[in-house]
XYZ file of C-alpha atoms in Angstrom:
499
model
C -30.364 25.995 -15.290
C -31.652 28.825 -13.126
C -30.474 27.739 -9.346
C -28.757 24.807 -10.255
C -26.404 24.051 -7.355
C -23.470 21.690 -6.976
C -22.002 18.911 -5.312
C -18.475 18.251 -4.312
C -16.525 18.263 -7.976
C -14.660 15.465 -9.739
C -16.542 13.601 -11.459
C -15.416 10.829 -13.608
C -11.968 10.341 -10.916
C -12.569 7.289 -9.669
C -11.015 5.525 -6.335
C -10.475 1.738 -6.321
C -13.107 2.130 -9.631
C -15.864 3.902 -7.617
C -16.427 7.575 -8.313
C -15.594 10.253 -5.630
C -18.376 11.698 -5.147
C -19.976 8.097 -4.954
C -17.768 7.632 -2.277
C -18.503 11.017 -0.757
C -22.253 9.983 -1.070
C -21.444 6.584 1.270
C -19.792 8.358 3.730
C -22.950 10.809 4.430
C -20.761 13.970 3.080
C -23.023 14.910 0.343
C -26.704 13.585 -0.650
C -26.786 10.198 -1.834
C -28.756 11.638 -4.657
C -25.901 13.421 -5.628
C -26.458 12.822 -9.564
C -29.811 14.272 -9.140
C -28.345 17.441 -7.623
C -27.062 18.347 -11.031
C -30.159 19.250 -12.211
C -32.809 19.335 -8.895
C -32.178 21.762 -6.242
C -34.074 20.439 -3.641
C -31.613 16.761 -4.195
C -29.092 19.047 -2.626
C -29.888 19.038 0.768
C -30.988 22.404 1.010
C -34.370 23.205 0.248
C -35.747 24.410 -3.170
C -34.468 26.942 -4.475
C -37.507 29.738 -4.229
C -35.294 32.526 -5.835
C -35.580 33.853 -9.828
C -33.107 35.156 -11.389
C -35.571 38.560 -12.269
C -36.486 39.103 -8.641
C -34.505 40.103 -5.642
C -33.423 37.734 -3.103
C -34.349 38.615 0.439
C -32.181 37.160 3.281
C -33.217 36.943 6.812
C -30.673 39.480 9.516
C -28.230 36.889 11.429
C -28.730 40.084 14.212
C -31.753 40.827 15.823
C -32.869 44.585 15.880
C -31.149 45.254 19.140
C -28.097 43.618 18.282
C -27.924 45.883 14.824
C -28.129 49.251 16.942
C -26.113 48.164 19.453
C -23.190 47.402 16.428
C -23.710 50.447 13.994
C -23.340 52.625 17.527
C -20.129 51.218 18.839
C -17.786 53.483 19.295
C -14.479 52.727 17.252
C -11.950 50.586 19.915
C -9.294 52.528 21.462
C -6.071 51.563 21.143
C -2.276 52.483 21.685
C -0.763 51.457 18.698
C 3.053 51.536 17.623
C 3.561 54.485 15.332
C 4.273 53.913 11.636
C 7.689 55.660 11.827
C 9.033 52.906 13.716
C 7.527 49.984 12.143
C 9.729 50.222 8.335
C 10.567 46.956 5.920
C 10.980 43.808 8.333
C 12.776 42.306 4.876
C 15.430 44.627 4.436
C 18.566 42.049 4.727
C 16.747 39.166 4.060
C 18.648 36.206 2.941
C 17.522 33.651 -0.029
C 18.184 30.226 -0.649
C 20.583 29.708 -2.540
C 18.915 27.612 -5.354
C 16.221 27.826 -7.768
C 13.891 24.691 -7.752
C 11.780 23.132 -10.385
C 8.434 24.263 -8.513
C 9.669 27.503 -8.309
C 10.252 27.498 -11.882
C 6.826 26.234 -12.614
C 5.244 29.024 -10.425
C 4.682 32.371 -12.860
C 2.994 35.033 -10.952
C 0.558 36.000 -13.386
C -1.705 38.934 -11.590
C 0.307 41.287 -8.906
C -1.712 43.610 -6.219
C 0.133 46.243 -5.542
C -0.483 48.408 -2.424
C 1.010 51.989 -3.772
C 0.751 53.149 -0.584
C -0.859 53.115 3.103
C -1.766 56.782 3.075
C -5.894 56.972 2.895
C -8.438 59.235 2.862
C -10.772 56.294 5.101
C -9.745 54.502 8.183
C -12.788 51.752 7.832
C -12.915 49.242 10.699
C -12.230 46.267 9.182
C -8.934 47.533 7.149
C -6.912 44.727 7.054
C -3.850 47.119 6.739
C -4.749 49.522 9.489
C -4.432 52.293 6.163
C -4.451 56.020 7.093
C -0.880 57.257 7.036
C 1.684 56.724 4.427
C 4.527 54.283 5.330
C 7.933 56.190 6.252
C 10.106 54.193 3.391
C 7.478 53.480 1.057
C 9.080 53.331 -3.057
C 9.601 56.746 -4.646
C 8.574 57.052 -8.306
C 11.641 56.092 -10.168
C 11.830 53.409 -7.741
C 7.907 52.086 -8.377
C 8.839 52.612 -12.091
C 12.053 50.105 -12.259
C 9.369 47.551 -10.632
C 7.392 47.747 -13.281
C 9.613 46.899 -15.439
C 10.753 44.285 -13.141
C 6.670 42.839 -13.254
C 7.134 42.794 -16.837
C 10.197 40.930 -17.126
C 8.833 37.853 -14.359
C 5.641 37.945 -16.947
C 2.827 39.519 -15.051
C -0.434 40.029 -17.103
C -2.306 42.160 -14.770
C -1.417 44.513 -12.475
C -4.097 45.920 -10.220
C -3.392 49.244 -7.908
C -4.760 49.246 -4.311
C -4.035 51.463 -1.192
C -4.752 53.137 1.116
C -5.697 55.306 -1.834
C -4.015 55.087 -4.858
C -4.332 58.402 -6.103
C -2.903 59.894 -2.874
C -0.123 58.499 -4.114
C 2.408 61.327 -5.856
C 2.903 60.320 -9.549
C 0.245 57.426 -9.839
C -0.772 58.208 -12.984
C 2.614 58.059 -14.090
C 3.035 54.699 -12.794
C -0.387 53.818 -14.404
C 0.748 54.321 -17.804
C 4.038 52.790 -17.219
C 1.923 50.101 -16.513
C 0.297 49.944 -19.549
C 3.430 50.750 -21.683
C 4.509 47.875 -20.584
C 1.992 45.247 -21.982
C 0.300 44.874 -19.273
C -3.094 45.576 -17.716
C -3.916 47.786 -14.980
C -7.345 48.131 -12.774
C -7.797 50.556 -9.530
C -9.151 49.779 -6.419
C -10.592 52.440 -4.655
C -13.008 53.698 -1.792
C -14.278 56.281 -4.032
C -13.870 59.360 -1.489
C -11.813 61.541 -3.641
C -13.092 60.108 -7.010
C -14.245 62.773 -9.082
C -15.204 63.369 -13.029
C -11.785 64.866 -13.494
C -10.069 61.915 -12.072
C -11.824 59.364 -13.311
C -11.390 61.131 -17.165
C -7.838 61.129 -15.758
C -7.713 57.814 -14.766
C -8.972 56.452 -18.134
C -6.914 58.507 -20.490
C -3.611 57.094 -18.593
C -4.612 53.898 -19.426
C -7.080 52.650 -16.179
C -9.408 49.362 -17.409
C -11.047 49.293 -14.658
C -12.043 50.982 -11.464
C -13.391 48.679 -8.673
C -15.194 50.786 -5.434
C -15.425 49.661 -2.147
C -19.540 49.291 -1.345
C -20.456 47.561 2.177
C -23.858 47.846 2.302
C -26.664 50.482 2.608
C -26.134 53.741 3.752
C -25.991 53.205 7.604
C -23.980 50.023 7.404
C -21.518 51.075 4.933
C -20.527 54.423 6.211
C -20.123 52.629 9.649
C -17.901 50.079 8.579
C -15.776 52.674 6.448
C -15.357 54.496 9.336
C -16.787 58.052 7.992
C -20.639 59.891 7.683
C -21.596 60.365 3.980
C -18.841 57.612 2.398
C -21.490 55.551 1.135
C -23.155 58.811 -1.022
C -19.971 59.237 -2.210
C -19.046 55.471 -3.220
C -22.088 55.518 -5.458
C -21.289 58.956 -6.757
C -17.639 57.539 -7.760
C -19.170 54.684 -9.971
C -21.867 56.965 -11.188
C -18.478 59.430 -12.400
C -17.368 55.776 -14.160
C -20.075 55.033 -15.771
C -20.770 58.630 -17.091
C -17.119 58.389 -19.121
C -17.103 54.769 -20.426
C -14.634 53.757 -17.462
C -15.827 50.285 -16.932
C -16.347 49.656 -13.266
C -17.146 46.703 -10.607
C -17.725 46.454 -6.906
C -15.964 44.822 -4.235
C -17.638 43.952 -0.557
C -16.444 42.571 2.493
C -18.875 40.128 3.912
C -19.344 40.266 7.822
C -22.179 39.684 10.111
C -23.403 43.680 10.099
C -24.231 43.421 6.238
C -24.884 39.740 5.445
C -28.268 40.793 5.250
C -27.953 43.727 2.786
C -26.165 41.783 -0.020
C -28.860 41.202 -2.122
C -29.380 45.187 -1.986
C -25.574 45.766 -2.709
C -26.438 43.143 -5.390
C -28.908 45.469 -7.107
C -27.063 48.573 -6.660
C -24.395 46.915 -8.660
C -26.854 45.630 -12.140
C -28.224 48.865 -11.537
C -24.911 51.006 -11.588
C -24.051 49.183 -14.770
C -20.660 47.271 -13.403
C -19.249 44.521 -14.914
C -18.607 42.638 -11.767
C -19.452 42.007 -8.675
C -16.185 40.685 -6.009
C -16.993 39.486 -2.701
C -14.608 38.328 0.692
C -15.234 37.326 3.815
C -13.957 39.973 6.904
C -11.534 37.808 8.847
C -9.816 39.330 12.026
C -6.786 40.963 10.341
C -5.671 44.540 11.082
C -8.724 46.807 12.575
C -11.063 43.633 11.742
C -9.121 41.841 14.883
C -10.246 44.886 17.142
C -13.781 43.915 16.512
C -14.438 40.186 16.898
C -18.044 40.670 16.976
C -18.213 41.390 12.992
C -16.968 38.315 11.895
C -18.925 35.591 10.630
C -19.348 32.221 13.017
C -17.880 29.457 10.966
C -21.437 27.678 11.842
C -23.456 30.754 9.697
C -21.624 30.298 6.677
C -24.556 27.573 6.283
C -26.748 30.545 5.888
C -24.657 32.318 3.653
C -23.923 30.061 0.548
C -27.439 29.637 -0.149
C -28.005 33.461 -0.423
C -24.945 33.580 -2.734
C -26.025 31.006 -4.749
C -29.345 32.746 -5.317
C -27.304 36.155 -5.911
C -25.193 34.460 -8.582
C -28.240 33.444 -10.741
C -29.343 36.869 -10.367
C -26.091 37.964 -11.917
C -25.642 35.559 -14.197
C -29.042 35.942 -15.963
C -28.271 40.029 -16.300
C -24.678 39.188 -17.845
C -22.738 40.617 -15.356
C -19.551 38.673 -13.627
C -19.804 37.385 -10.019
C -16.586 36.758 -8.527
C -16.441 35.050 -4.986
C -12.819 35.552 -3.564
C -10.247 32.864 -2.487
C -11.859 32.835 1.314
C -15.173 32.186 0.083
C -15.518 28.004 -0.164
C -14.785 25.549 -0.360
C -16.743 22.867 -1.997
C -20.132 22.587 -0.669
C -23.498 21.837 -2.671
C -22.814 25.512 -4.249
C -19.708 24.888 -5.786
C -19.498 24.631 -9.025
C -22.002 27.775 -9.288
C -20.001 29.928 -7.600
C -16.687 28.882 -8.645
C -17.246 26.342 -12.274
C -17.256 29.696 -14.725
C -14.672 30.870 -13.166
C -11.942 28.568 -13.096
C -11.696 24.503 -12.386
C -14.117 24.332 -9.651
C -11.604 21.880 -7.872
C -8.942 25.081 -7.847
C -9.492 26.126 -4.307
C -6.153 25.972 -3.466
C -4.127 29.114 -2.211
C -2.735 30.904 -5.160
C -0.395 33.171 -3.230
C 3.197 32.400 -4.322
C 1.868 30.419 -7.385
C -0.053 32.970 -9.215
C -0.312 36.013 -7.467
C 2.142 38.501 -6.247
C 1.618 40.714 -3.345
C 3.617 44.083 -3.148
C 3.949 46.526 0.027
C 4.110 49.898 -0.701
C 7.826 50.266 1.108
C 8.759 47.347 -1.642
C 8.428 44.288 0.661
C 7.029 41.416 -1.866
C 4.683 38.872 -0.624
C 3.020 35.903 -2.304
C -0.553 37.731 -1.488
C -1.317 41.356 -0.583
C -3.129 40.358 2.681
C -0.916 38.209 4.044
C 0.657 39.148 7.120
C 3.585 40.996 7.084
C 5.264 39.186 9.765
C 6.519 36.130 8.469
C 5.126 36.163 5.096
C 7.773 39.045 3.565
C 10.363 37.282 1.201
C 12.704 40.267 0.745
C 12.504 43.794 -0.511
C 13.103 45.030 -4.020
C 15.803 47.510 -2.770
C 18.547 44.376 -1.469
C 17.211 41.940 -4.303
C 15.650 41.601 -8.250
C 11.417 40.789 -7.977
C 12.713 37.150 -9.606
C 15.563 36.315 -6.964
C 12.808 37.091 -4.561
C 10.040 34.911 -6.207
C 12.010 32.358 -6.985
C 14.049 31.981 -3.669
C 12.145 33.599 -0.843
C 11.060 30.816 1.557
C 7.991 32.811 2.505
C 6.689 32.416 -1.305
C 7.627 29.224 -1.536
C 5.043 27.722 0.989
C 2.299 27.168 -1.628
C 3.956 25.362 -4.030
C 4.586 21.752 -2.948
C 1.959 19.474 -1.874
C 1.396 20.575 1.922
C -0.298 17.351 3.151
C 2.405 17.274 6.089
C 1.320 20.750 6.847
C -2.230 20.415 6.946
C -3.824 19.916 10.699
C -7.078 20.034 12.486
C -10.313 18.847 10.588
C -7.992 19.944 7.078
C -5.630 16.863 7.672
C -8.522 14.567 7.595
C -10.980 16.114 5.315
C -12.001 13.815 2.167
C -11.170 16.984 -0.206
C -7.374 17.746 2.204
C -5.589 17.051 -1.433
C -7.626 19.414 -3.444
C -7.885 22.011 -1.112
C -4.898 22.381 0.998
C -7.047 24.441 4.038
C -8.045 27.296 1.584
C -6.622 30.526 1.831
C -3.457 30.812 3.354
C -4.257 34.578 4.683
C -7.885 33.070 6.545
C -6.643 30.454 8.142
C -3.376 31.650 9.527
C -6.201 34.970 11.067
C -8.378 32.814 12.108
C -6.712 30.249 14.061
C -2.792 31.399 14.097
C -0.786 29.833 11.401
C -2.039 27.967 7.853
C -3.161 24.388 7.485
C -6.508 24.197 9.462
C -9.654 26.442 7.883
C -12.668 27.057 9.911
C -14.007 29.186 7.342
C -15.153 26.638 4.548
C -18.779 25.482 3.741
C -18.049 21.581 3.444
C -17.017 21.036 7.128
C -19.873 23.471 7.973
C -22.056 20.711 6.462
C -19.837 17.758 7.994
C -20.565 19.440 11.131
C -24.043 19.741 10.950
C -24.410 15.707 9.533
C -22.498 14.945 12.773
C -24.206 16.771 15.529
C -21.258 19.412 15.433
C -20.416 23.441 14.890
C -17.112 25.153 15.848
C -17.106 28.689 17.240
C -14.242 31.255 17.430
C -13.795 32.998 20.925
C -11.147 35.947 21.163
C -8.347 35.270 23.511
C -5.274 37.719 23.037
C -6.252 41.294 20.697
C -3.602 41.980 17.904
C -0.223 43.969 18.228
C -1.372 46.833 16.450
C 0.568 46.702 12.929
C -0.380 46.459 9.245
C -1.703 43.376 8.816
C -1.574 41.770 11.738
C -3.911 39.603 13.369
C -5.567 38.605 16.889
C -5.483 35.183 18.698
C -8.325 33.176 18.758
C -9.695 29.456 20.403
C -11.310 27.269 17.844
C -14.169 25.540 20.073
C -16.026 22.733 18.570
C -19.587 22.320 20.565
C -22.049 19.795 20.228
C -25.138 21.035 17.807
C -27.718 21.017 18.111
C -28.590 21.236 21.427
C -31.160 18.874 23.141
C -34.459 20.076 21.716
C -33.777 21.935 18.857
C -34.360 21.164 15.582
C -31.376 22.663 12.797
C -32.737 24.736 10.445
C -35.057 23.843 7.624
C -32.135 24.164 4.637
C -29.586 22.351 6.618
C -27.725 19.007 5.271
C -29.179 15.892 6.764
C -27.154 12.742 7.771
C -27.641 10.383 5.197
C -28.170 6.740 5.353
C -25.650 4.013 4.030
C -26.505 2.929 1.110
């Protein structure tokens, strides 16, 4: 059904006989109507749903015209940072346990992300990797080509290429059909600056599936964001090269508080560029993202968000084309099981790093997700140790894997769906508030908030040291909402009455 949204997931588990989301229901969490939701929009708590899958969805700016100048004409913060020759593999040495466990057995990395290298042809402001110059020790060729082999051998299915910019690096296409020589598939990630016909034909007849471009926005926005006058021309031109030679292709978009508003035109570009997905994240303050606080997202206008995403998806999913919210985009609000239920369990918000994903450095450090920081989230480097020692025995891959109710903290300990969820993603939270466990960033305790006169804030306290992937300190304040006089807005969830 066209708009249908969700409740919380789960049904037919029962507590003490009683249904969750019954339970749920009685506590004022979701609509008491809940049942109805399945099939009414407006039983969800947040107004009917006026979009159609046929027409555009228009979304109102979170920034008011003097607040969008005043962003796209920042000037780009200037910082002393530490050079990358002195920053090389802080895994090099690293030691492992010394067993193998049963949950480490059960964990089988089935997609890896591997950065090729940092070198890039961008420097866009909200780089999580602060990309631009290669790293000083980053693999050589025959090196990248015994890890392939290596990926093979722990049973990876899909291998997908990212940078900086892949095809600055020196024998990618090499490595590409390695890649595909060895069973497995291979997709490209890409800002699109350098992507031409040739490479592109290139790119395809060494085996590419698919090549995913970076796309932030409209013209202005984007080319702000990516950090360079004109990248936005040439993002489209880079798809348009992919779609003229069969290359199937998709877009990928950071989500942040300069382009919320342009989605549903990023949307259109997209059905009318003829990709076969659509991925979205949400900017948190890692890498050059930290040096600009006032791009993120509010945890409190995420309540503005999933609504326009939910409209978005029933856009896409009436033209056939795949709509993929990322792992920091949740977790279980009304929206749900739209955004997430043709994807995967719905319930399955849980961080995959370490379980079934694979993050690689381009200097051979292995991590259990690509954006993860590097400090303290490196299990060991392929040049002291084989990719299984390291995936099996690494304590830094290892956090996902058990049940981390001991670890959980903040409104995540409590939270009705703690069990489920486990905070999120692992790489948001630990930005966001300084170490995992406790996830501002999620649409339910948005909701919770609102039902109990709440909102949380983030307010920068100390800026970040200046490496790849690192992140800056911030205060979670929670502040009563809303104030004395004002009502909350018209699509907001309502306290509900005991039944």
């Amino acid at each position: 059904m066209v708009g249908e949204p969700s409740v919380p997931v789960y049904r037919g588990r029962t507590v003490g006989g009683v249904k969750k989301e019954q339970l749920a229901a009685r506590a004022g969490l979701v609509p008491r109507n809940w049942h109805r939701a399945l099939t009414d929009p407006d039983a969800a708590g947040h107004g009917p749903f006026t979009g159609s899958p046929c027409r555009p969805t228009t979304v109102t700016d979170l920034l008011s015209p003097s607040e969008r100048q005043r962003l796209l004409a920042a000037p780009r913060p200037r910082r002393r940072l530490p050079l990358l020759e002195t920053l090389p593999s802080r895994a090099r040495g690293a030691v492992l346990a010394p067993e193998v466990r049963e949950t480490d057995l059960a964990a089988r990395p089935v997609h890896a992300v591997w950065e090729l290298t940092l070198r890039c042809d961008l420097a866009c402001r909200h780089c999580g990797s602060r990309a631009g110059r290669a790293r000083p020790d980053e693999l050589s060729l025959p090196e990248a080509l015994e890890l392939v082999e290596q990926l093979r051998g722990l049973g990876v299915r899909e291998v997908t290429l990212i940078g900086g910019e892949v095809y600055l690096y020196p024998g990618w296409l090499e490595l590409v059909r390695a890649v595909r020589a060895a069973g497995m598939s291979c997709a490209l990630v890409s800002g699109g600056q350098g992507v031409t016909l040739e490479l592109v034909r290139a790119a395809r007849e060494a085996g590419v599936q698919s090549l995913s471009i970076s796309l932030d926005g409209e013209p202005e926005t984007h080319d702000r964001l990516r950090g360079k006058r004109g990248a936005h021309a040439r993002a489209l031109a880079a798809l348009q090269a992919a779609r003229a030679l069969g290359l199937p292709s998709a877009v990928n978009t950071q989500i942040n508080r300069l382009n919320l508003a342009e989605l549903p035109q990023v949307a259109e570009r997209v059905l009318a560029l003829g990709c076969h997905g659509w991925q979205m994240q949400l900017t948190v303050p890692a890498g050059r993202a930290a040096d600009e606080p006032e791009l993120l997202l509010q945890p409190y206008e995420l309540e503005q968000l999933f609504p326009v995403l939910a409209r978005l998806e029933a856009r896409f999913t009436a033209a056939g084309v795949k709509f993929l919210p990322g792992n920091n985009v949740g977790y279980f609000g009304p929206y749900e099981r739209r955004l997430r239920g043709r994807l995967r369990c719905p319930g399955d918000t849980a961080c995959s790093a370490g379980r079934s994903v694979i993050g690689i450095e381009a200097n051979g450090d292995i991590k259990g997700c690509p954006s993860l920081p590097t400090r303290g989230w490196v299990g060991g480097n392929v040049r002291d140790h084989r990719l299984i020692d390291i995936w099996q025995r690494a304590e830094a891959l290892r956090y996902t894997r058990e049940h981390q109710g001991g670890r959980l903290w903040g409104f995540c300990a409590s939270c009705y769906y703690a069990d489920e969820c486990r905070a999120g993603c692992t790489w948001t939270a630990t930005t966001l508030v300084g170490r995992p466990g406790n996830n501002p960033y999620c649409h339910h305790r948005v909701l919770v908030g609102q039902s109990e006169g709440w909102r949380e804030r983030l307010v920068p306290v100390a800026p970040a040291p200046g490496e790849p992937f690192d992140y800056a300190t911030f205060q979670l304040v929670r502040e009563p909402w809303p104030p004395s006089g004002v009502a909350p807005l018209a699509h907001s969830l309502s306290p509900r009455e005991l039944p």
